Amino acid sequence: MTSLNIEKIKSTIDQWEDKERTWAMEYLHKLQLVDTDQAIAPFDRMNPFPARVLKKKMLNGEASNKEVYHLEISLEGSGFTYEPGDILGIHHDNPPRLVQAILSHFHIEGDTPFFYRDHLRTAETILHHLVEITSINAMLLKRYFKHTNHIEIQNLIDNKEEKLAYLFGHDVLDMLHDFPSNITFNQFIAMLTPRYPRLYSIASSSKKVGEQVHITIRTVRYQIKDREREGACSTFIADRIKERQLLPIFIEKNQEFKLPNPIMHPIVMVGAGVGVAPFRSFLQEIDGLEPHKKPDTWLFFGEQKEASDFLYKGEWETFQQSSTLTRIDTAFSRDTKTKTYVQHRMLEQQKLLWEWIHKREANLYICGDKHHMAKEVLQTLSLIAQEQGELSSEEADHYIELLQQEKRLQLDVF
Ligand SMILES: Cc1cc2nc3c(=O)[nH]c(=O)nc-3n(C[C@H](O)[C@H](O)[C@H](O)COP(=O)(O)OP(=O)(O)OC[C@H]3O[C@@H](n4cnc5c(N)ncnc54)[C@H](O)[C@@H]3O)c2cc1C
Ligand SMILES: NC(=O)c1ccc[n+]([C@@H]2O[C@H](COP(=O)([O-])OP(=O)(O)OC[C@H]3O[C@@H](n4cnc5c(N)ncnc54)[C@H](OP(=O)(O)O)[C@@H]3O)[C@@H](O)[C@H]2O)c1
């Protein structure tokens, strides 16, 4: 933990608007910090720092299917430090529409008091701030089954594939609708998962942006059963957080996704969609190095459409001009008749890529979708090792495993 200057925090807070200042001072009182000059930094996952949002910018063009925001957040007064590869956590509020729909389901007013975890709170506060409502997990299904003895839930629990299909995309209101019961609001909130913060790959280097942190966040919106669904944290940012407002955040170290120190070999980065975020932080960091210390760097970036989804396009161009980014290969999947993904570009460039990996001992990084992209990129690396390194499939897989063990290949996937 870092030492904090409470006077600096107080002078920062003094410049804030009334409501936010009161909230932040109450927060410091709660942590018993306001009467102390120096203290141990109290801000972490359990005690998030109220950070000022400095900038919020939509990165996609009009014709896009995506809604991705670039967020710049002030860390002034927080004591937080970070390195490229680290993670930012956000404590969000749940979507008001879903909160209201659940209240209506139980026929209760938002200001009705209930005990939740030994504290008396309004129903609205509990649903809005304290429990998970946008998603359900296997544990919740089990708890709900124990209460309801609904045979259909038992069937779902017993069938892994059906259960996973149900869990993906359904929320707690679906569970109440799909498996009606006489559960009371009190019983219901007691079985919900406590709300947990969402994590985002840091997209900046503090060497470049000073006491700020940047993230890249895709808004989750979809429709099931004629009801619009809103990802809790991503729509909190998209719809309810404006520039100059405060956001409860924390930073977590991630030793599993780090640039080498010193950087002696080339860097290869593979990122699809918002998976490109940490590579902005890597390249900002490398941009700050003396020219003779800059490694060769290669970015593979994939998204749907070049015209609307080429996230941070201008910044990659600037990095190329300053010899920070040696090479970029893009795969825009919806601009081609057959889908072109990052791994297809890697295959096209396999001879050179193998030279970077094998001869020049490049460090490789993969970030983005865990379930499909990352798996297929790893398979592609194995294929390249087979074809270019003349290895058997087992030898190639072993080669990739060794790269991971030696931390020359690192993944940040979700
Ligand atoms: C280490 C790490 C780094 C991350 N970095 C980033 C990042 O840089 N940028 C970023 O945007 N995200 C990142 N994420 C993901 C992020 O943490 C959140 O999971 C994401 O923003 C969604 O949260 P939410 O609260 O908006 O949605 P939630 O309320 O959590 O809802 C998400 C749920 O919606 C469902 N769902 C989502 N899409 C659909 C769909 N199309 N159809 C049906 N159901 C669907 C799924 O069941 C999913 O569990 C990262 C995650 C991790 C673990
Ligand atoms: N938990 C959540 O709800 C949540 C919220 C936000 C983001 N995420 C995750 O964050 C990651 C990034 O999301 P994103 O929308 O920015 O990007 P994304 O969905 O990963 O899409 C980026 C690019 O990757 C392509 N792609 C699709 N399948 C692929 C595959 N098998 N191999 C390689 N590329 C593939 C996409 O093409 P096509 O689209 O044309 O197929 C698109 O061009 C994903 O894991 C996403 O699920 C999760």
XYZ file of C-alpha atoms and ligand atoms in Angstrom:
515
model
C 0.000 0.000 0.000
C 1.128 3.545 -0.722
C 1.406 6.434 1.724
C -1.259 9.102 1.181
C -1.261 12.827 1.707
C -4.657 13.501 3.238
C -4.277 17.287 2.851
C -3.854 16.790 -0.884
C -6.955 14.621 -1.010
C -8.894 17.226 0.992
C -7.781 20.088 -1.237
C -8.793 18.055 -4.305
C -12.175 17.298 -2.742
C -12.636 21.014 -1.852
C -12.815 21.815 -5.558
C -15.684 19.410 -6.140
C -19.367 20.218 -6.277
C -21.388 20.318 -3.027
C -23.089 16.929 -3.215
C -19.964 15.096 -4.227
C -17.822 16.955 -1.671
C -20.176 15.964 1.142
C -20.161 12.375 -0.019
C -16.371 12.227 -0.276
C -15.830 13.891 3.128
C -18.288 11.480 4.744
C -16.332 8.715 3.130
C -13.037 9.944 4.569
C -14.657 10.344 8.002
C -15.930 6.798 7.746
C -12.404 5.633 7.084
C -11.215 7.789 10.018
C -8.737 9.596 7.834
C -9.691 13.263 7.993
C -7.870 14.088 11.203
C -4.627 12.446 10.168
C -1.901 14.036 8.042
C -0.384 10.876 6.715
C -2.021 7.515 6.481
C -1.869 4.202 4.737
C -3.776 4.279 1.457
C -7.233 2.967 2.255
C -8.450 2.572 -1.267
C -8.881 -0.886 -2.681
C -11.590 -3.269 -3.937
C -13.515 -2.990 -0.649
C -13.002 0.768 -0.310
C -13.095 2.255 -3.795
C -11.756 5.741 -4.485
C -14.269 8.344 -5.726
C -12.441 9.311 -8.914
C -13.353 12.135 -11.260
C -14.257 11.185 -14.826
C -12.336 13.638 -16.992
C -13.352 12.472 -20.434
C -15.852 10.059 -21.951
C -15.738 9.515 -25.680
C -17.579 7.126 -27.989
C -15.038 5.398 -30.211
C -17.355 3.907 -32.872
C -18.730 5.503 -35.992
C -22.437 5.689 -36.816
C -22.808 2.480 -38.807
C -21.306 0.351 -36.042
C -23.012 -2.530 -34.225
C -20.837 -1.711 -31.220
C -20.870 0.969 -28.567
C -17.374 1.329 -27.139
C -16.393 4.177 -24.813
C -12.960 5.547 -24.042
C -12.882 6.819 -20.455
C -10.245 9.053 -18.860
C -10.304 9.092 -15.064
C -8.327 11.228 -12.610
C -6.330 9.367 -9.955
C -5.403 12.578 -8.161
C -5.528 12.073 -4.400
C -6.020 8.311 -4.629
C -2.457 7.125 -4.047
C -3.012 4.532 -6.782
C -0.152 3.692 -9.096
C -0.247 1.207 -11.948
C 1.735 -0.388 -14.733
C 0.634 -1.434 -18.212
C -1.226 -4.725 -17.883
C -2.885 -3.804 -14.574
C -6.648 -3.786 -14.092
C -9.139 -1.094 -13.098
C -12.199 -2.083 -11.045
C -15.472 -0.141 -11.051
C -18.282 -0.284 -8.508
C -21.433 0.360 -10.533
C -25.137 0.844 -9.835
C -27.633 -1.572 -11.366
C -29.912 -0.564 -14.268
C -32.908 1.432 -12.908
C -35.357 -0.179 -15.375
C -34.588 -3.659 -14.096
C -34.743 -2.451 -10.484
C -38.228 -1.026 -11.131
C -39.379 -4.191 -12.920
C -38.346 -6.344 -9.938
C -40.090 -3.990 -7.499
C -43.253 -4.206 -9.637
C -42.996 -7.993 -9.714
C -43.146 -8.044 -5.892
C -45.738 -5.208 -5.769
C -43.611 -3.154 -3.400
C -42.585 0.506 -3.350
C -38.894 1.385 -3.677
C -38.830 3.091 -0.281
C -40.105 0.055 1.641
C -37.489 -0.866 4.265
C -36.020 -4.370 4.468
C -33.210 -5.941 6.441
C -30.324 -6.875 4.215
C -27.150 -8.263 5.833
C -28.109 -6.867 9.257
C -28.820 -3.353 7.971
C -32.141 -1.712 7.357
C -32.234 -0.470 3.745
C -34.874 0.505 1.243
C -35.822 -2.102 -1.343
C -34.616 0.275 -4.048
C -31.178 0.688 -2.434
C -30.743 -3.059 -2.087
C -31.592 -3.750 -5.725
C -29.771 -0.727 -7.079
C -26.496 -1.000 -5.167
C -26.071 -4.187 -3.188
C -26.989 -7.300 -5.177
C -26.421 -8.803 -8.626
C -29.593 -8.617 -10.693
C -28.471 -8.555 -14.352
C -27.124 -12.098 -14.359
C -27.715 -15.395 -12.592
C -25.297 -18.163 -11.688
C -25.564 -21.874 -10.904
C -25.467 -21.230 -7.146
C -28.476 -18.907 -7.343
C -30.417 -21.463 -9.413
C -29.713 -24.064 -6.714
C -30.791 -21.741 -3.914
C -33.965 -20.854 -5.803
C -34.661 -24.534 -6.424
C -34.272 -25.323 -2.716
C -36.893 -22.718 -1.975
C -39.321 -23.498 -4.788
C -38.754 -27.216 -5.547
C -39.580 -26.326 -9.129
C -39.062 -29.495 -11.175
C -38.046 -27.483 -14.266
C -35.164 -25.886 -12.331
C -34.030 -29.339 -11.238
C -34.036 -30.426 -14.911
C -31.986 -27.388 -15.805
C -29.482 -28.012 -13.003
C -29.081 -31.636 -14.134
C -28.430 -30.755 -17.779
C -25.122 -28.913 -18.073
C -25.624 -27.595 -21.600
C -29.159 -26.375 -20.994
C -28.075 -24.809 -17.733
C -25.203 -22.887 -19.356
C -27.497 -21.761 -22.166
C -30.012 -20.509 -19.593
C -27.393 -18.759 -17.464
C -26.005 -16.859 -20.474
C -28.120 -13.773 -20.894
C -30.927 -14.384 -18.406
C -31.368 -12.186 -15.353
C -33.042 -12.617 -11.970
C -36.376 -11.332 -13.295
C -36.366 -14.079 -15.944
C -35.876 -16.611 -13.162
C -38.869 -15.212 -11.284
C -41.018 -15.188 -14.445
C -39.888 -18.530 -15.840
C -40.264 -20.417 -12.558
C -43.108 -18.740 -10.653
C -43.134 -19.200 -6.891
C -44.500 -17.649 -3.729
C -41.089 -16.342 -2.667
C -41.156 -13.110 -0.647
C -38.902 -10.143 -1.386
C -37.023 -10.799 1.872
C -36.304 -14.402 0.917
C -35.414 -13.362 -2.621
C -32.790 -10.740 -1.726
C -31.232 -13.091 0.827
C -30.403 -15.571 -1.942
C -29.004 -13.077 -4.476
C -25.249 -12.794 -5.069
C -23.812 -9.617 -3.522
C -22.971 -7.093 -6.238
C -19.350 -7.386 -7.356
C -17.264 -4.795 -9.172
C -16.442 -5.193 -12.881
C -12.847 -5.245 -14.096
C -11.312 -3.435 -17.077
C -7.853 -3.684 -18.673
C -6.016 -0.406 -18.234
C -5.517 1.330 -21.581
C -2.954 3.964 -20.602
C 0.576 4.344 -19.264
C 1.040 6.699 -16.325
C 4.355 7.709 -17.939
C 2.252 9.263 -20.695
C -0.930 10.402 -18.904
C 0.370 11.233 -15.395
C -2.190 10.897 -12.584
C -4.872 9.514 -14.903
C -6.039 6.096 -15.937
C -7.812 5.262 -19.200
C -10.071 2.323 -20.054
C -11.938 1.070 -23.126
C -15.374 -0.318 -22.359
C -17.917 -2.007 -24.591
C -21.568 -1.435 -23.701
C -23.515 -4.682 -23.271
C -27.050 -4.411 -24.682
C -29.134 -7.226 -26.073
C -32.718 -8.383 -26.272
C -34.250 -11.629 -25.015
C -37.964 -12.417 -24.751
C -38.960 -8.946 -25.975
C -37.152 -7.251 -23.104
C -34.146 -4.953 -23.601
C -31.227 -6.127 -21.452
C -28.539 -3.823 -20.092
C -25.139 -4.940 -18.806
C -24.964 -3.496 -15.303
C -21.612 -1.733 -15.286
C -21.189 -1.005 -18.978
C -24.586 0.748 -19.227
C -23.923 2.492 -15.900
C -20.932 4.058 -17.686
C -22.695 4.534 -21.022
C -26.013 5.910 -19.770
C -25.542 7.286 -16.282
C -21.968 8.528 -15.908
C -21.061 11.904 -17.382
C -17.794 13.808 -17.560
C -16.944 15.539 -14.219
C -18.916 12.963 -12.188
C -17.311 10.707 -9.599
C -16.795 7.002 -10.147
C -15.906 4.513 -7.361
C -12.782 2.732 -8.612
C -9.802 0.668 -7.503
C -6.725 -0.725 -9.203
C -5.483 -4.296 -9.090
C -2.007 -5.440 -10.071
C -1.793 -8.118 -12.740
C 1.598 -9.813 -12.774
C 0.357 -12.228 -15.448
C 0.300 -9.612 -18.206
C 3.448 -7.538 -18.048
C 5.990 -6.071 -20.424
C 9.464 -7.463 -19.732
C 11.845 -5.192 -17.857
C 14.121 -4.338 -19.571
C 12.589 -4.988 -22.985
C 15.254 -6.902 -24.936
C 13.180 -8.561 -27.644
C 10.340 -7.668 -30.049
C 6.772 -7.429 -28.772
C 3.852 -9.099 -30.599
C 0.340 -8.080 -29.515
C -2.889 -9.778 -30.612
C -6.104 -8.009 -29.633
C -9.679 -8.263 -30.880
C -12.298 -5.647 -29.993
C -11.766 -4.073 -26.581
C -8.957 -6.605 -26.176
C -6.765 -3.961 -27.780
C -6.999 -1.794 -24.641
C -3.845 -2.978 -22.803
C -1.826 -2.617 -26.016
C -2.528 1.106 -25.994
C -0.948 1.127 -22.526
C 2.015 -0.980 -23.732
C 2.657 1.315 -26.697
C 2.296 4.491 -24.613
C 4.899 3.014 -22.258
C 7.246 2.086 -25.114
C 6.709 5.521 -26.688
C 8.340 7.049 -23.598
C 11.561 5.020 -24.039
C 14.721 6.483 -25.550
C 14.763 5.686 -29.304
C 17.589 3.115 -29.038
C 15.677 1.244 -26.310
C 12.439 0.885 -28.290
C 11.804 -2.730 -29.321
C 10.234 -3.748 -32.605
C 6.486 -4.062 -32.028
C 3.715 -5.738 -34.027
C -0.012 -5.326 -33.390
C -2.707 -7.625 -34.796
C -6.097 -5.952 -34.346
C -9.513 -7.362 -35.201
C -12.958 -5.746 -35.240
C -16.050 -5.781 -37.390
C -15.849 -2.791 -39.741
C -12.883 -0.605 -40.598
C -14.992 2.516 -41.179
C -16.673 2.455 -37.759
C -14.758 0.123 -35.452
C -11.068 0.844 -35.953
C -10.542 1.679 -32.262
C -7.783 4.277 -31.636
C -6.879 4.303 -35.362
C -5.200 7.730 -35.240
C -3.123 6.741 -32.217
C -1.703 3.646 -33.932
C -0.746 5.875 -36.883
C 1.021 8.289 -34.543
C 2.847 5.388 -32.874
C 3.988 4.227 -36.304
C 5.284 7.717 -37.122
C 7.275 7.816 -33.868
C 8.740 4.332 -34.544
C 6.918 2.968 -31.484
C 4.722 0.640 -33.549
C 6.726 -1.184 -36.180
C 3.852 -2.974 -37.862
C 0.048 -3.288 -37.618
C -2.108 -5.942 -39.339
C -5.874 -5.583 -39.161
C -8.747 -8.019 -39.671
C -12.163 -6.440 -40.230
C -14.524 -9.385 -40.132
C -17.619 -7.735 -41.596
C -15.808 -6.019 -44.478
C -15.016 -9.298 -46.184
C -17.308 -11.950 -47.717
C -15.887 -14.654 -45.503
C -14.974 -13.661 -41.950
C -11.376 -12.586 -41.523
C -10.045 -12.723 -37.983
C -6.713 -11.863 -36.356
C -5.543 -15.475 -36.545
C -6.031 -15.436 -40.345
C -3.698 -12.421 -40.580
C -1.191 -14.252 -38.382
C -1.301 -17.232 -40.734
C -0.796 -14.971 -43.759
C 2.318 -13.553 -42.087
C 3.495 -16.832 -40.576
C 7.024 -16.801 -42.021
C 7.879 -13.397 -40.604
C 5.919 -14.026 -37.420
C 7.835 -17.264 -36.792
C 11.098 -15.388 -37.323
C 10.034 -12.860 -34.674
C 8.900 -15.572 -32.268
C 11.597 -18.201 -32.727
C 14.724 -16.416 -33.937
C 14.187 -13.000 -32.358
C 12.586 -14.416 -29.174
C 9.632 -12.046 -29.258
C 7.288 -11.691 -26.289
C 3.688 -12.464 -27.259
C 0.490 -11.082 -25.746
C -3.139 -12.045 -26.454
C -6.094 -10.055 -25.119
C -9.880 -10.256 -25.586
C -12.428 -13.032 -25.956
C -11.489 -16.106 -23.937
C -13.944 -18.580 -25.398
C -13.238 -18.361 -29.127
C -10.601 -15.839 -30.190
C -7.884 -16.723 -27.675
C -8.317 -20.473 -28.197
C -8.103 -20.115 -31.963
C -5.097 -17.787 -31.782
C -3.274 -20.371 -29.642
C -4.181 -23.105 -32.148
C -2.876 -20.867 -34.931
C 0.420 -20.333 -33.113
C 0.725 -24.099 -32.827
C 0.002 -24.468 -36.565
C 2.676 -21.889 -37.383
C 5.166 -23.721 -35.171
C 4.320 -26.943 -37.052
C 4.656 -25.423 -40.506
C 7.552 -23.036 -39.990
C 9.396 -24.894 -37.246
C 8.754 -28.313 -38.814
C 7.424 -29.611 -35.492
C 4.866 -32.365 -34.969
C 1.524 -31.271 -33.570
C 2.516 -32.513 -30.054
C 5.891 -30.776 -30.279
C 4.248 -27.568 -31.427
C 1.734 -27.654 -28.562
C 4.611 -28.283 -26.160
C 6.496 -25.334 -27.693
C 3.494 -23.056 -27.015
C 3.186 -24.405 -23.455
C 6.865 -23.630 -22.851
C 6.380 -20.093 -24.169
C 3.625 -19.675 -21.589
C 5.682 -21.179 -18.777
C 8.557 -18.837 -19.600
C 6.052 -15.955 -19.632
C 7.076 -15.170 -23.210
C 3.429 -15.756 -24.067
C 0.888 -14.045 -21.784
C -2.904 -13.884 -21.948
C -5.429 -11.387 -20.596
C -8.713 -12.955 -21.651
C -12.283 -12.650 -20.410
C -9.558 -9.158 -16.412
C -10.720 -8.583 -17.188
C -10.507 -7.516 -18.034
C -11.581 -6.988 -18.739
N -11.346 -5.922 -19.572
C -12.381 -5.387 -20.245
C -12.159 -4.244 -21.090
O -11.037 -3.731 -21.222
N -13.244 -3.727 -21.719
C -14.500 -4.271 -21.608
O -15.445 -3.748 -22.220
N -14.725 -5.357 -20.833
C -13.706 -5.897 -20.140
N -13.938 -6.964 -19.313
C -15.341 -7.420 -19.138
C -15.991 -6.581 -18.017
O -15.382 -6.880 -16.772
C -17.492 -6.839 -17.851
O -17.699 -8.224 -17.780
C -18.296 -6.271 -18.995
O -18.169 -4.850 -19.053
C -19.795 -6.621 -18.818
O -20.203 -6.167 -17.567
P -21.664 -5.569 -17.358
O -21.804 -5.334 -15.896
O -21.925 -4.434 -18.273
O -22.591 -6.730 -17.817
P -23.313 -7.801 -16.842
O -24.396 -7.132 -16.112
O -22.262 -8.509 -16.074
O -23.942 -8.738 -17.919
C -23.086 -9.542 -18.636
C -23.883 -10.800 -18.894
O -24.728 -10.526 -20.001
C -24.817 -11.659 -20.791
N -24.591 -11.242 -22.174
C -23.665 -10.378 -22.625
N -23.802 -10.217 -23.946
C -24.853 -10.967 -24.304
C -25.493 -11.221 -25.531
N -25.104 -10.654 -26.643
N -26.549 -12.065 -25.534
C -26.966 -12.656 -24.402
N -26.397 -12.446 -23.227
C -25.351 -11.627 -23.186
C -23.854 -12.664 -20.255
O -24.624 -13.607 -19.505
C -22.970 -11.911 -19.326
O -22.593 -12.654 -18.185
C -12.876 -7.529 -18.603
C -13.072 -8.604 -17.741
C -12.024 -9.122 -17.045
C -12.271 -10.273 -16.116
N -19.095 -10.358 -19.966
C -19.665 -9.645 -20.926
O -20.844 -9.570 -21.068
C -18.792 -8.894 -21.877
C -18.999 -7.541 -22.154
C -18.155 -6.882 -23.061
C -17.167 -7.608 -23.668
N -17.052 -8.908 -23.342
C -16.071 -9.721 -23.963
O -14.990 -8.917 -24.347
C -14.388 -9.480 -25.470
C -14.285 -8.434 -26.555
O -15.586 -8.047 -26.980
P -15.738 -7.053 -28.182
O -17.166 -6.863 -28.538
O -14.935 -5.840 -27.954
O -15.022 -7.847 -29.356
P -15.349 -9.296 -29.962
O -16.752 -9.698 -29.775
O -14.273 -10.207 -29.513
O -15.180 -8.946 -31.514
C -13.951 -8.405 -32.032
C -13.630 -9.049 -33.357
O -13.329 -10.417 -33.137
C -14.048 -11.157 -34.094
N -14.214 -12.553 -33.708
C -15.360 -13.240 -33.457
N -15.092 -14.536 -33.239
C -13.757 -14.673 -33.348
C -12.888 -15.783 -33.272
N -13.332 -17.002 -33.031
N -11.575 -15.574 -33.455
C -11.099 -14.345 -33.706
N -11.872 -13.254 -33.816
C -13.188 -13.424 -33.650
C -15.327 -10.402 -34.276
O -15.933 -10.779 -35.505
P -17.509 -10.981 -35.720
O -18.210 -10.199 -34.656
O -17.772 -10.434 -37.086
O -17.745 -12.448 -35.663
C -14.800 -8.998 -34.328
O -14.311 -8.702 -35.603
C -15.266 -10.656 -25.794
O -14.805 -11.730 -25.015
C -16.571 -10.304 -25.244
O -17.381 -11.447 -24.998
C -17.815 -9.553 -22.464
